[in-house]
Amino acid sequence: MQATPLSAGDTAWVLASAALVLLMVPGLALFYGGMVRGKNVLNTLMMSMAALAVVGVQWILIGYSLSFGGSSSWIGGLELVGFAGVTGAPADADGTIPHLAFAVFQGMFAVITVALISGALVERMSFRAYLLFAILWTTLVYDPLCHWVWGEGGWLGELGALDFAGGTVVHISAGASALIAAVIVGPRRDYRRLPLVPHNVPFTLFGAGLLWFGWFGFNAGSALSAGETAAVAFAATFAAPAAALTMWILLDLYRTGRTTAVGAATGVVVGLVAVTPAAGFVTPVGALAIGALAASVSYGAIQLRSRIAIDDSLDVFACHGVAGVMGALLTGVFATTAVNPDGADGLLHGGTALIGAQAIAVLATLAFAGVLTAVILKLVALITPLRVPVGAELGGLDVGEHGEAAHHFDELGVGSGVRPSLGESVLVVGERWSG
């Protein structure tokens, strides 16, 4: 059989989409960084950027092979280690994009999944422990899950579960792992003792905007071609966050009489998470419904989390775990072969089998990611402490872990990141003018 020639349009779209997903990493860093205190912002940013480094290396050396090599039900083979045989030619006879383009595009998903988990652990986890955790978690949790859903012969894919761009593989796994990690690492020492106020909300809003922008590559790029399915996913990625943000604003107004910028940014992300598994399988109206429903449930989860002792610092489970579960299950409701013949019909379109497959995928992902995360953290703790010392935590992880301060106001604050008093500021200004 003659191989399908490479498509310049498909290749360009996947390459651009990979770059858009990469942009989500600094977008996530800003989203998270704005919500922590100023003494921890550099450490929070570095948790996202470091994932780009260590997971990127892991993906090339072994992660891609474990995810997409072989044809077993549970884990990939080793034939693609070090990107062996991954070239500019298509991966198979039906492919229209270079194998390399696909491999790098998928690598961006692995990177951001680990970075998502960091939001539950900011302001107290040791950076070296986080790096070790990132490598082990990607190898032992992400790679097998990826193979289950998207790899050849993966058992969830064979079962008929649909996950267009990572609802189970990325968001449910990250959310479940974040919750377990928050329990094991423990709360911040001043959690519920002092106000933990975001230091830069504009960072968070700008980060949410970058995430939405990059998510068009995340979802529509997963079509792996510049065609009809990409357009379906693109429209869904516009519709669901818009509906989620609208719902979030309404819930805020009903509950408190005002809306918050942090809430708005959170609503956008919840809508993006929820539509990810469904993006290539639902109509725009279906995407609107998914966004609104997921926002309602995630909003309630955040209110509940504030009343319990678990310190999931930036509500990773409520945003990614809960919204991911909602998105996966609602895919089983709203999916229709009318927009994508390669999918399946959900409950609203006469199908009954899909919702069962989606439920199994959700439960399997929650259990697998949760248990393995606990094991990995216990292993890491045998090698290096999971938390920074008390002094470093109270003084700030920017200085304690990185020897840097994010904010320098004038000569009196250099090296400390501490704003001087008004009198000291006036004195310094006077010296500048007189000198």
C-alpha atoms as one frame of an Amber mdcrd trajectory, in Angstrom:
protein
   0.000   0.000   0.000   1.345   3.422  -0.911   2.034   5.700   2.043   0.041
   8.916   2.422   2.313  11.886   1.636   3.097  14.444   4.302   0.676  17.342
   4.458   2.320  20.753   4.786  -0.854  22.179   6.298  -1.238  19.415   8.890
   2.448  19.582   9.767   2.385  23.351  10.189  -0.689  23.160  12.414   0.773
  20.481  14.708   4.108  22.313  14.984   2.289  25.549  15.829   0.091  23.702
  18.305   3.141  22.236  20.047   4.493  25.757  20.459   1.117  26.918  21.810
   1.134  24.131  24.413   4.681  25.076  25.405   3.452  28.641  25.934   0.966
  27.249  28.435   3.853  26.399  30.766   4.899  30.025  31.442   1.167  30.846
  31.359   0.597  28.352  34.158   3.633  29.724  35.995   2.088  33.206  35.970
  -1.351  31.845  36.881   0.080  30.063  39.914   2.750  32.667  40.684   0.261
  35.477  41.114  -1.704  33.534  43.736   1.149  32.872  46.150   2.819  35.331
  48.498   5.615  37.508  47.185   8.283  35.622  49.104   7.479  32.421  47.186
   6.741  33.630  43.661  10.086  32.706  42.080   9.949  29.212  43.531   6.414
  28.794  42.190   7.439  29.988  38.734  10.443  27.672  38.793   8.304  24.636
  39.563   6.566  25.069  36.207   9.700  25.958  34.252  11.729  23.119  35.787
   9.086  20.637  34.631   9.739  21.819  31.091  13.365  20.839  31.587  13.391
  17.533  33.455  10.219  16.084  31.934  11.387  17.162  28.480  14.591  15.162
  28.931  12.699  12.193  30.373  10.252  12.247  27.460  12.983  12.031  24.836
  15.005   9.387  26.663  12.239   7.000  27.741   8.829   8.631  28.284   7.691
   8.672  24.665   8.605   5.028  24.222   6.753   3.965  27.372   3.712   5.958
  26.237   3.512   5.163  22.527   5.832   2.214  21.918   4.694  -1.386  21.644
   1.140  -2.664  21.507   0.467  -4.052  24.989  -2.538  -3.161  27.099  -0.635
  -1.621  29.991   2.676  -0.032  29.028   4.651   0.808  25.923   7.825  -0.917
  24.802  11.421   0.262  24.643  11.875   0.416  20.879  11.527   4.200  20.785
  13.989   4.967  23.608  15.963   8.097  22.842  13.547   8.820  19.969  15.072
   5.879  18.095  13.357   5.622  14.727  11.405   8.825  15.343  12.133  10.748
  12.174  10.695  13.314   9.813   8.678  10.591   8.096   5.129   9.724   9.238
   4.805   7.206  12.041   2.581   4.969   9.891   1.251   4.649   6.363  -1.821
   6.756   7.113   0.055   9.591   8.783   0.232  13.076   7.295   2.653  14.642
   9.795   6.264  13.810  10.711   6.685  11.334  13.529   8.957  13.881  15.230
   6.198  16.500  15.191   3.795  14.114  16.904   6.364  13.036  19.501   7.277
  16.586  20.494   3.626  17.685  20.557   2.804  14.854  22.953   5.820  15.702
  25.084   4.341  19.111  25.869   1.363  17.356  27.477   3.635  15.387  29.797
   5.426  18.583  30.823   2.374  20.575  31.770   0.739  17.697  33.656   3.562
  17.645  36.199   3.551  21.440  36.396  -0.176  21.357  37.252   0.481  19.209
  40.322   2.926  21.760  41.719   0.067  24.139  42.515  -0.977  21.930  45.430
   2.512  21.941  46.938   3.728  25.515  46.611   5.182  27.438  49.550   6.552
  24.414  51.410   7.918  21.611  49.193  11.655  21.186  48.739  12.683  21.993
  45.187  15.053  19.017  44.924  12.283  16.702  46.171   9.937  18.190  43.574
  12.422  17.534  40.762  12.825  13.901  41.799   9.068  13.543  42.148   8.541
  15.015  38.668  10.799  12.445  37.012   9.382   9.457  38.908   5.756  10.547
  38.524   6.073  11.059  34.787   7.664   7.631  34.363   5.407   5.633  36.671
   2.069   7.444  36.379   1.804   9.642  33.293   3.463   7.322  30.778   1.337
   4.235  31.593  -1.868   6.305  31.654  -0.992   7.846  28.324  -0.497   4.386
  26.859  -3.779   3.135  28.328  -5.729   5.862  26.544  -3.765   6.799  23.402
  -1.158   4.084  22.864  -1.637   1.175  20.483  -3.501  -1.578  22.338  -4.056
   0.541  25.473  -6.853  -1.012  27.476  -8.921   2.141  28.047  -8.758   3.011
  24.369  -9.787  -0.537  23.478 -12.643  -0.276  25.972 -14.024   2.649  23.983
 -13.281   5.479  26.414 -12.931   8.866  24.692 -10.328  11.410  25.704  -9.721
  13.835  22.877  -6.939  15.908  24.441  -6.215  14.770  27.985  -9.151  14.852
  30.379  -8.099  11.597  32.047  -4.441  11.485  31.024  -3.660  15.068  32.069
  -6.273  16.628  34.307  -7.803  13.830  36.356  -4.372  12.310  36.956  -2.922
  15.683  37.987  -5.890  16.501  40.204  -5.883  13.160  42.010  -2.129  13.273
  42.469  -2.267  16.844  43.747  -4.823  15.925  46.410  -2.823  12.932  47.665
   0.411  14.930  47.577  -1.147  17.758  49.581  -2.178  15.259  52.262   1.231
  13.579  52.442   3.362  16.737  52.329   1.054  18.436  54.820  -0.276  21.993
  55.114   1.754  25.172  55.141   2.814  26.096  58.666   0.765  29.284  58.664
  -2.237  27.724  56.903  -5.394  28.973  58.636  -3.264  31.062  61.020  -2.464
  34.006  58.780  -4.177  35.466  55.691  -2.555  33.837  52.641  -3.203  36.697
  50.230  -2.240  36.543  46.511   0.614  38.937  45.888  -0.109  39.786  42.231
  -3.586  39.113  40.867  -2.788  40.680  37.448  -0.195  37.893  37.046  -2.971
  35.361  37.566  -5.333  36.990  35.067  -2.604  37.299  32.456  -1.611  33.686
  33.068  -5.218  32.568  32.554  -5.287  34.461  29.260  -2.096  32.750  28.098
  -3.527  29.390  29.123  -6.698  29.986  27.098  -4.623  31.078  24.108  -2.336
  28.055  24.340  -5.255  25.698  24.951  -6.399  26.162  21.364  -3.243  24.281
  20.423  -3.764  21.814  23.259  -7.260  20.834  22.095  -7.506  21.672  18.399
  -3.936  20.489  17.834  -4.967  17.061  19.116  -6.874  16.578  15.858  -3.367
  16.160  14.351  -4.597  17.768  11.142  -5.775  21.168   9.979  -9.278  20.047
   9.119 -12.868  19.726  10.272 -12.118  18.036  13.596  -9.619  20.746  14.512
 -12.313  23.350  13.838 -14.786  21.459  16.060 -12.250  21.357  18.896 -11.315
  25.004  18.362 -14.948  26.099  18.672 -15.427  23.989  21.804 -12.312  25.545
  23.345 -13.871  28.958  22.818 -17.355  28.019  24.020 -16.770  26.060  27.231
 -14.514  28.578  29.047 -16.878  31.389  28.071 -19.780  29.488  29.630 -17.739
  28.532  32.690 -16.634  32.118  33.278 -20.217  33.347  32.911 -21.406  30.753
  35.414 -18.587  31.627  37.819 -19.525  35.325  37.709 -23.178  34.512  38.373
 -22.324  32.212  41.276 -20.040  34.830  42.796 -22.723  37.500  42.472 -25.330
  35.227  44.047 -23.087  34.134  46.900 -21.211  37.344  47.780 -22.705  40.130
  45.689 -19.442  40.784  43.851 -17.044  39.053  41.481 -13.312  38.548  41.923
 -10.515  38.535  39.379  -9.026  35.361  40.853 -12.440  33.721  40.551 -12.725
  34.816  36.929  -9.317  33.367  36.100 -10.251  30.140  37.869 -13.535  29.894
  35.966 -11.727  30.151  32.646  -9.358  27.325  33.570 -12.199  25.121  34.838
 -14.028  25.492  31.525 -10.873  24.658  29.578 -10.221  21.571  31.700 -13.784
  20.293  31.416 -14.007  20.517  27.637 -10.607  18.929  26.986 -11.772  15.286
  26.776 -14.840  16.259  24.752 -13.396  18.967  22.480 -13.357  16.994  19.248
 -16.622  15.167  19.859 -19.240  17.779  20.808 -21.156  20.655  19.251 -20.563
  24.240  20.423 -23.831  24.096  22.383 -22.679  20.877  24.022 -19.422  22.629
  24.945 -21.400  25.484  26.505 -23.290  22.995  28.665 -20.101  21.205  29.712
 -18.454  24.479  30.733 -21.430  25.704  32.749 -22.036  22.396  34.541 -18.374
  21.853  35.378 -18.049  25.400  36.715 -20.985  24.841  39.056 -19.489  21.687
  40.542 -15.922  23.020  40.761 -17.162  26.201  42.427 -18.819  24.095  45.096
 -15.668  21.979  45.486 -13.584  25.098  46.165 -16.049  26.260  48.832 -15.871
  22.823  50.438 -12.066  22.703  50.326 -11.868  25.968  52.266 -13.640  24.246
  55.149 -11.371  21.199  55.483  -7.819  20.740  56.714  -6.256  19.628  53.418
  -4.039  22.414  52.094  -4.322  22.030  48.320  -2.753  25.471  48.027  -4.109
  26.587  44.652  -7.139  24.262  44.407  -5.633  21.910  41.848  -8.041  19.100
  42.687 -11.126  21.324  42.544 -10.050  22.876  39.229  -8.420  19.964  37.433
  -9.567  16.852  39.244 -13.231  17.758  39.675 -13.578  19.566  36.344 -11.675
  16.748  34.634 -14.063  14.160  36.061 -17.052  16.254  35.026 -15.645  16.697
  31.522 -14.949  12.988  31.078 -18.413  11.963  32.251 -20.174  14.696  30.277
 -18.339  13.503  27.170 -20.407  10.372  27.644 -23.512  12.562  27.580 -22.849
  15.118  24.821 -20.525  13.328  22.356 -22.015  12.772  18.914 -20.810  11.076
  15.771 -22.547  13.836  13.829 -19.534  16.062  14.488 -16.900  13.301  14.605
 -17.590   9.858  13.124 -14.463   8.534  14.858 -16.048   9.157  18.266 -19.239
   7.685  19.709 -22.735   8.802  20.593 -23.398   9.833  24.186 -26.619   9.566
  26.141 -28.224  12.606  24.509 -27.673  11.072  21.080 -28.929   7.584  21.767
 -25.738   5.914  22.973 -25.536   4.115  26.308 -22.186   2.296  26.245 -19.999
   5.392  26.206 -20.985   6.693  29.632 -19.971   3.363  31.186 -16.595   3.416
  29.479 -16.052   6.994  30.631 -16.902   6.094  34.230 -14.450   3.200  34.199
 -11.744   5.476  32.791 -12.378   8.051  35.526 -12.262   5.509  38.355  -9.179
   3.769  36.981  -7.326   7.059  36.597  -8.228   8.306  40.072  -7.164   5.054
  41.715  -3.979   4.539  39.725  -2.718   8.112  39.995  -3.638   8.419  43.673
  -2.003   5.202  44.840   1.158   5.605  42.759   1.573   9.219  43.879   1.546
   8.112  47.504   4.140   5.423  46.783   6.370   7.824  44.852   6.305  10.474
  47.584   7.169   7.896  50.238  10.103   6.812  48.072  11.256  10.390  47.543
  11.075  10.994  51.307  13.568   8.166  51.828  16.047  10.017  49.619  15.507
  13.670  50.536  13.109  15.582  52.817   9.833  16.523  51.127   9.620  19.891
  52.890  11.975  22.783  53.357  13.168  23.609  56.895  10.895  25.735  59.062
  13.071  28.818  58.736  13.127  28.612  54.953   9.368  28.182  54.797   8.633
  31.138  57.047  11.270  33.322  55.411  10.219  32.404  51.894  11.298  29.754
  49.414  12.649  32.268  46.922  15.613  33.059  49.158  15.669  29.726  50.996
  15.661  27.510  47.874  17.047  29.758  45.136  19.005  32.518  46.860  16.985
  35.179  45.055  14.252  37.678  45.844  11.527  38.572  43.376  11.093  42.180
  44.448  13.781  44.801  45.033  12.423  48.220  45.865  15.538  50.310  46.490
  19.010  50.147  48.018  17.666  49.260  51.439  15.706  46.330  50.022  18.325
  44.853  47.690  18.967  41.231  48.493  16.050  41.002  50.886  12.962  41.758
  48.833  11.656  43.716  51.829  10.003  47.092  51.343  11.564  49.749  53.600
   9.458  52.034  55.747   8.164  55.342  54.412  10.766  57.284  56.421  13.601
  55.159  55.061  12.299  55.610  51.513  12.199  59.402  51.910  15.735  59.356
  53.312  17.050  57.396  50.342  15.280  59.668  47.861  16.765  62.715  49.619
  20.240  61.232  49.411  19.800  60.628  45.677  18.749  64.232  45.076  21.497
  65.671  47.255  24.165  63.367  45.882
